[in-house]
Amino acid sequence: MKIRNPFEDIEEPPQIDALAIAAHPDDVEQTCGGTLIRLAEMGYKTGVIDLTAGDMGSRGTHEDRLAESANAAGHLMLTFRGNMRFPDARLENTLAGKLSLAGEIRRLRPRLVILPYWEARHPDHYRCSEIAYEACFMAGLRKLDHYTEPHRPRKVIYSSSYANINPAIVVDVTRQFERRMESLLAYKSQYGASANGSDLFPEEKEIRERLEMTARFYGNLIGVKYGEPYAVKEPVAIDDVMDLGPKSF
Ligand SMILES: [Zn+2]
């Protein structure tokens, strides 16, 4: 898959159903990748926009990260992946950045958007949440530009695997978990065993254990093996309360 560069590519991106927006390549692979795979298996078209290309990372170059994110996109069964090339590790909420992102949202026209949870240890993660939320709002403004039709996503949910919260939604990703793990291990410059910077990045065994424990913890909350947690800002509506899960006992 070719990683779209919105400042160079002229071809129109495809229309998609669900879009995850994340700060760094390899974020969605650790947070909402199982849900994206599950949606693709159900026949929905899915996409990811990473805001930065990891140019401040201590391992590998940003070209490595982009090539690895293209490989990971295959494992995640994505229809589209783009990278905004915003500055890594010093992400700022600027009007120019939001306008560029809003333009991408108007072209892709997703109904569902998955953002990072609004509180995080890494400033890029919470700033990404803010930038992307505001870009989703701006994308719905008719007079934003003369080139693209307005579009505001129907629903925003927040991927909260990094934050210690009580999630409103847990998606069962038991069958998708191994494929999600493969997508993360596609980032060989980050997770391959290497002496260089090895005390900064968990090696494959450790990252596997950490992600398994997190997914197992959230899966356990809904009575399945592996789960991905989400927060929402609105209450969850349900048509048939008789079907409400998980079971209480
Ligand atoms: Zn990140």
Tab-separated table of C-alpha atoms and ligand atoms in Angstrom:
chain	number	residue	atom	x	y	z
A	1	MET	CA	0.000	0.000	0.000
A	2	LYS	CA	1.205	3.506	-0.828
A	3	ILE	CA	1.070	5.888	2.143
A	4	ARG	CA	-0.760	8.993	0.974
A	5	ASN	CA	1.032	12.317	1.366
A	6	PRO	CA	-1.729	14.941	1.173
A	7	PHE	CA	0.761	17.590	0.058
A	8	GLU	CA	2.073	15.653	-2.939
A	9	ASP	CA	-0.577	13.222	-4.097
A	10	ILE	CA	-3.209	14.515	-6.465
A	11	GLU	CA	-5.406	11.416	-6.758
A	12	GLU	CA	-8.566	11.384	-4.687
A	13	PRO	CA	-8.507	8.976	-1.717
A	14	PRO	CA	-11.306	6.377	-1.565
A	15	GLN	CA	-14.460	6.948	0.475
A	16	ILE	CA	-14.280	4.918	3.681
A	17	ASP	CA	-16.636	3.921	6.512
A	18	ALA	CA	-14.372	4.089	9.584
A	19	LEU	CA	-11.257	6.217	10.114
A	20	ALA	CA	-8.771	6.044	12.976
A	21	ILE	CA	-6.604	9.138	13.493
A	22	ALA	CA	-3.453	8.668	15.564
A	23	ALA	CA	-0.317	10.610	16.483
A	24	HIS	CA	2.329	8.070	15.411
A	25	PRO	CA	2.660	5.172	13.010
A	26	ASP	CA	2.350	2.091	15.330
A	27	ASP	CA	-0.273	3.723	17.623
A	28	VAL	CA	-3.410	2.157	16.072
A	29	GLU	CA	-1.584	-1.195	16.034
A	30	GLN	CA	-1.513	-1.002	19.862
A	31	THR	CA	-4.929	0.541	20.524
A	32	CYS	CA	-7.765	0.013	18.011
A	33	GLY	CA	-6.218	-2.243	15.333
A	34	GLY	CA	-8.330	-5.266	16.312
A	35	THR	CA	-11.524	-3.245	15.888
A	36	LEU	CA	-10.336	-2.021	12.456
A	37	ILE	CA	-9.624	-5.615	11.367
A	38	ARG	CA	-13.013	-6.730	12.669
A	39	LEU	CA	-14.772	-3.923	10.751
A	40	ALA	CA	-12.898	-4.857	7.546
A	41	GLU	CA	-13.914	-8.502	8.028
A	42	MET	CA	-17.535	-7.316	8.266
A	43	GLY	CA	-17.163	-5.618	4.875
A	44	TYR	CA	-16.602	-2.023	5.961
A	45	LYS	CA	-13.893	0.081	4.340
A	46	THR	CA	-11.406	1.257	6.961
A	47	GLY	CA	-8.609	3.818	6.994
A	48	VAL	CA	-5.933	5.337	9.211
A	49	ILE	CA	-4.374	8.800	9.212
A	50	ASP	CA	-1.187	9.120	11.240
A	51	LEU	CA	-0.355	12.741	12.029
A	52	THR	CA	3.433	12.286	12.255
A	53	ALA	CA	5.966	9.992	10.600
A	54	GLY	CA	8.055	9.396	13.723
A	55	ASP	CA	10.934	11.655	12.671
A	56	MET	CA	12.042	12.102	16.319
A	57	GLY	CA	12.157	8.357	17.044
A	58	SER	CA	15.471	7.091	18.411
A	59	ARG	CA	15.342	4.007	16.155
A	60	GLY	CA	15.215	4.118	12.360
A	61	THR	CA	14.342	6.997	10.009
A	62	HIS	CA	10.945	8.408	9.118
A	63	GLU	CA	11.256	6.661	5.729
A	64	ASP	CA	11.596	3.342	7.633
A	65	ARG	CA	8.509	4.128	9.690
A	66	LEU	CA	6.440	5.012	6.598
A	67	ALA	CA	7.477	1.796	4.815
A	68	GLU	CA	6.696	-0.208	7.965
A	69	SER	CA	3.314	1.506	8.367
A	70	ALA	CA	2.486	0.485	4.776
A	71	ASN	CA	3.278	-3.149	5.650
A	72	ALA	CA	1.232	-2.879	8.844
A	73	ALA	CA	-1.697	-1.497	6.806
A	74	GLY	CA	-1.810	-4.811	4.921
A	75	HIS	CA	-2.101	-6.783	8.181
A	76	LEU	CA	-4.826	-4.397	9.386
A	77	MET	CA	-6.760	-4.904	6.097
A	78	LEU	CA	-6.950	-1.121	5.553
A	79	THR	CA	-8.368	0.427	2.374
A	80	PHE	CA	-6.463	3.654	3.020
A	81	ARG	CA	-3.554	4.953	5.063
A	82	GLY	CA	-2.296	8.518	5.037
A	83	ASN	CA	0.394	10.409	6.912
A	84	MET	CA	0.150	14.155	7.532
A	85	ARG	CA	3.926	14.569	8.154
A	86	PHE	CA	3.279	16.914	11.098
A	87	PRO	CA	6.282	17.371	13.498
A	88	ASP	CA	6.763	14.326	15.735
A	89	ALA	CA	7.083	14.723	19.549
A	90	ARG	CA	6.180	18.421	19.282
A	91	LEU	CA	2.733	18.214	17.732
A	92	GLU	CA	0.902	21.538	17.883
A	93	ASN	CA	-2.758	22.415	17.465
A	94	THR	CA	-2.548	24.907	14.585
A	95	LEU	CA	-5.198	26.222	12.207
A	96	ALA	CA	-3.101	25.158	9.198
A	97	GLY	CA	-2.797	21.606	10.511
A	98	LYS	CA	-6.514	21.343	11.279
A	99	LEU	CA	-7.452	22.682	7.826
A	100	SER	CA	-5.219	20.076	6.143
A	101	LEU	CA	-6.713	17.292	8.247
A	102	ALA	CA	-10.278	18.576	7.736
A	103	GLY	CA	-9.635	18.437	3.958
A	104	GLU	CA	-8.670	14.761	4.263
A	105	ILE	CA	-11.772	14.023	6.355
A	106	ARG	CA	-13.956	15.711	3.705
A	107	ARG	CA	-12.414	13.549	0.967
A	108	LEU	CA	-12.585	10.278	2.930
A	109	ARG	CA	-16.102	10.937	4.361
A	110	PRO	CA	-15.919	8.476	7.312
A	111	ARG	CA	-19.084	7.873	9.371
A	112	LEU	CA	-17.109	6.603	12.379
A	113	VAL	CA	-13.902	8.204	13.663
A	114	ILE	CA	-11.660	6.618	16.307
A	115	LEU	CA	-9.402	9.072	18.190
A	116	PRO	CA	-6.891	8.647	21.025
A	117	TYR	CA	-8.363	9.147	24.508
A	118	TRP	CA	-8.269	12.845	25.487
A	119	GLU	CA	-5.881	12.354	28.415
A	120	ALA	CA	-2.479	10.712	27.975
A	121	ARG	CA	1.096	10.655	29.212
A	122	HIS	CA	2.549	11.490	25.770
A	123	PRO	CA	1.626	15.074	24.732
A	124	ASP	CA	1.273	14.018	21.057
A	125	HIS	CA	-1.495	11.575	22.021
A	126	TYR	CA	-3.774	14.044	23.801
A	127	ARG	CA	-2.944	16.794	21.312
A	128	CYS	CA	-3.840	14.450	18.428
A	129	SER	CA	-7.197	13.837	20.087
A	130	GLU	CA	-7.847	17.586	20.283
A	131	ILE	CA	-6.604	18.422	16.762
A	132	ALA	CA	-8.579	15.581	15.173
A	133	TYR	CA	-11.795	16.350	17.109
A	134	GLU	CA	-11.649	19.980	16.009
A	135	ALA	CA	-10.786	18.965	12.417
A	136	CYS	CA	-13.867	16.660	12.367
A	137	PHE	CA	-15.994	19.629	13.432
A	138	MET	CA	-14.404	21.970	10.875
A	139	ALA	CA	-14.869	19.378	8.112
A	140	GLY	CA	-18.621	19.920	8.454
A	141	LEU	CA	-18.460	23.662	7.740
A	142	ARG	CA	-19.897	24.385	4.301
A	143	LYS	CA	-17.768	27.481	3.668
A	144	LEU	CA	-14.466	25.921	4.815
A	145	ASP	CA	-13.193	25.692	1.236
A	146	HIS	CA	-14.525	25.740	-2.318
A	147	TYR	CA	-12.995	22.427	-3.403
A	148	THR	CA	-14.514	19.798	-1.120
A	149	GLU	CA	-18.042	19.014	0.072
A	150	PRO	CA	-18.737	19.433	3.805
A	151	HIS	CA	-18.734	16.231	5.837
A	152	ARG	CA	-18.960	15.695	9.586
A	153	PRO	CA	-18.482	12.144	10.928
A	154	ARG	CA	-21.573	10.694	12.613
A	155	LYS	CA	-19.758	9.331	15.674
A	156	VAL	CA	-16.441	9.766	17.470
A	157	ILE	CA	-15.182	7.127	19.897
A	158	TYR	CA	-11.937	7.273	21.916
A	159	SER	CA	-9.444	4.472	22.061
A	160	SER	CA	-8.267	4.237	25.648
A	161	SER	CA	-5.800	1.334	25.818
A	162	TYR	CA	-3.061	3.618	27.161
A	163	ALA	CA	-5.238	5.243	29.840
A	164	ASN	CA	-6.505	3.713	33.050
A	165	ILE	CA	-10.222	4.379	32.670
A	166	ASN	CA	-13.513	2.554	32.978
A	167	PRO	CA	-14.463	2.112	29.286
A	168	ALA	CA	-18.047	2.541	28.057
A	169	ILE	CA	-17.510	0.057	25.203
A	170	VAL	CA	-15.284	-2.998	24.852
A	171	VAL	CA	-14.983	-4.639	21.418
A	172	ASP	CA	-14.285	-8.384	21.367
A	173	VAL	CA	-11.074	-8.763	19.297
A	174	THR	CA	-10.246	-12.327	20.327
A	175	ARG	CA	-10.156	-13.573	16.712
A	176	GLN	CA	-8.351	-10.444	15.474
A	177	PHE	CA	-5.689	-10.257	18.182
A	178	GLU	CA	-2.926	-12.275	16.455
A	179	ARG	CA	-3.344	-10.339	13.217
A	180	ARG	CA	-3.129	-7.079	15.189
A	181	MET	CA	0.087	-8.334	16.834
A	182	GLU	CA	1.549	-9.094	13.373
A	183	SER	CA	0.696	-5.542	12.290
A	184	LEU	CA	2.707	-4.126	15.214
A	185	LEU	CA	5.673	-6.418	14.588
A	186	ALA	CA	5.791	-5.031	11.027
A	187	TYR	CA	7.588	-2.069	12.665
A	188	LYS	CA	10.891	-3.915	12.626
A	189	SER	CA	12.922	-0.756	13.354
A	190	GLN	CA	10.935	-0.292	16.588
A	191	TYR	CA	10.332	-3.798	17.897
A	192	GLY	CA	13.046	-5.925	16.360
A	193	ALA	CA	15.775	-6.984	18.815
A	194	SER	CA	18.632	-4.493	18.598
A	195	ALA	CA	21.323	-3.283	20.943
A	196	ASN	CA	20.761	0.307	19.860
A	197	GLY	CA	18.358	1.936	22.320
A	198	SER	CA	17.204	-1.417	23.712
A	199	ASP	CA	16.517	0.037	27.149
A	200	LEU	CA	14.115	2.547	25.568
A	201	PHE	CA	11.938	0.178	23.555
A	202	PRO	CA	10.426	-3.086	24.669
A	203	GLU	CA	11.651	-6.035	22.634
A	204	GLU	CA	9.227	-8.325	20.881
A	205	LYS	CA	8.668	-10.652	23.848
A	206	GLU	CA	7.995	-7.833	26.237
A	207	ILE	CA	5.672	-5.903	23.931
A	208	ARG	CA	3.773	-9.123	23.226
A	209	GLU	CA	3.306	-9.767	26.959
A	210	ARG	CA	2.271	-6.182	27.640
A	211	LEU	CA	-0.311	-6.051	24.839
A	212	GLU	CA	-1.652	-9.505	25.715
A	213	MET	CA	-2.131	-8.486	29.342
A	214	THR	CA	-3.913	-5.249	28.412
A	215	ALA	CA	-6.205	-6.919	25.873
A	216	ARG	CA	-6.834	-9.814	28.273
A	217	PHE	CA	-7.783	-7.402	31.062
A	218	TYR	CA	-10.355	-5.559	28.930
A	219	GLY	CA	-11.606	-8.812	27.345
A	220	ASN	CA	-12.209	-10.170	30.831
A	221	LEU	CA	-14.552	-7.243	31.585
A	222	ILE	CA	-16.971	-8.519	28.908
A	223	GLY	CA	-16.310	-12.256	29.302
A	224	VAL	CA	-14.110	-12.804	26.220
A	225	LYS	CA	-10.381	-13.469	25.819
A	226	TYR	CA	-9.172	-10.221	24.216
A	227	GLY	CA	-10.896	-6.825	24.108
A	228	GLU	CA	-10.227	-3.246	23.007
A	229	PRO	CA	-11.666	-0.508	25.278
A	230	TYR	CA	-13.318	2.721	24.140
A	231	ALA	CA	-14.613	5.829	25.874
A	232	VAL	CA	-17.421	7.961	24.461
A	233	LYS	CA	-18.621	11.450	25.358
A	234	GLU	CA	-22.322	10.726	24.822
A	235	PRO	CA	-24.324	7.974	26.565
A	236	VAL	CA	-24.561	4.704	24.613
A	237	ALA	CA	-28.027	4.225	23.048
A	238	ILE	CA	-29.457	0.732	22.644
A	239	ASP	CA	-32.627	-0.374	20.776
A	240	ASP	CA	-33.237	-3.704	22.501
A	241	VAL	CA	-32.261	-3.596	26.162
A	242	MET	CA	-33.018	-7.351	26.381
A	243	ASP	CA	-29.807	-7.944	24.402
A	244	LEU	CA	-27.563	-5.737	26.551
A	245	GLY	CA	-24.211	-7.349	27.249
A	246	PRO	CA	-22.114	-8.517	28.967
A	247	LYS	CA	-24.028	-10.731	31.393
A	248	SER	CA	-24.080	-9.522	35.006
A	249	PHE	CA	-23.515	-12.998	36.510
B	1	ZN	ZN	2.197	7.137	20.000
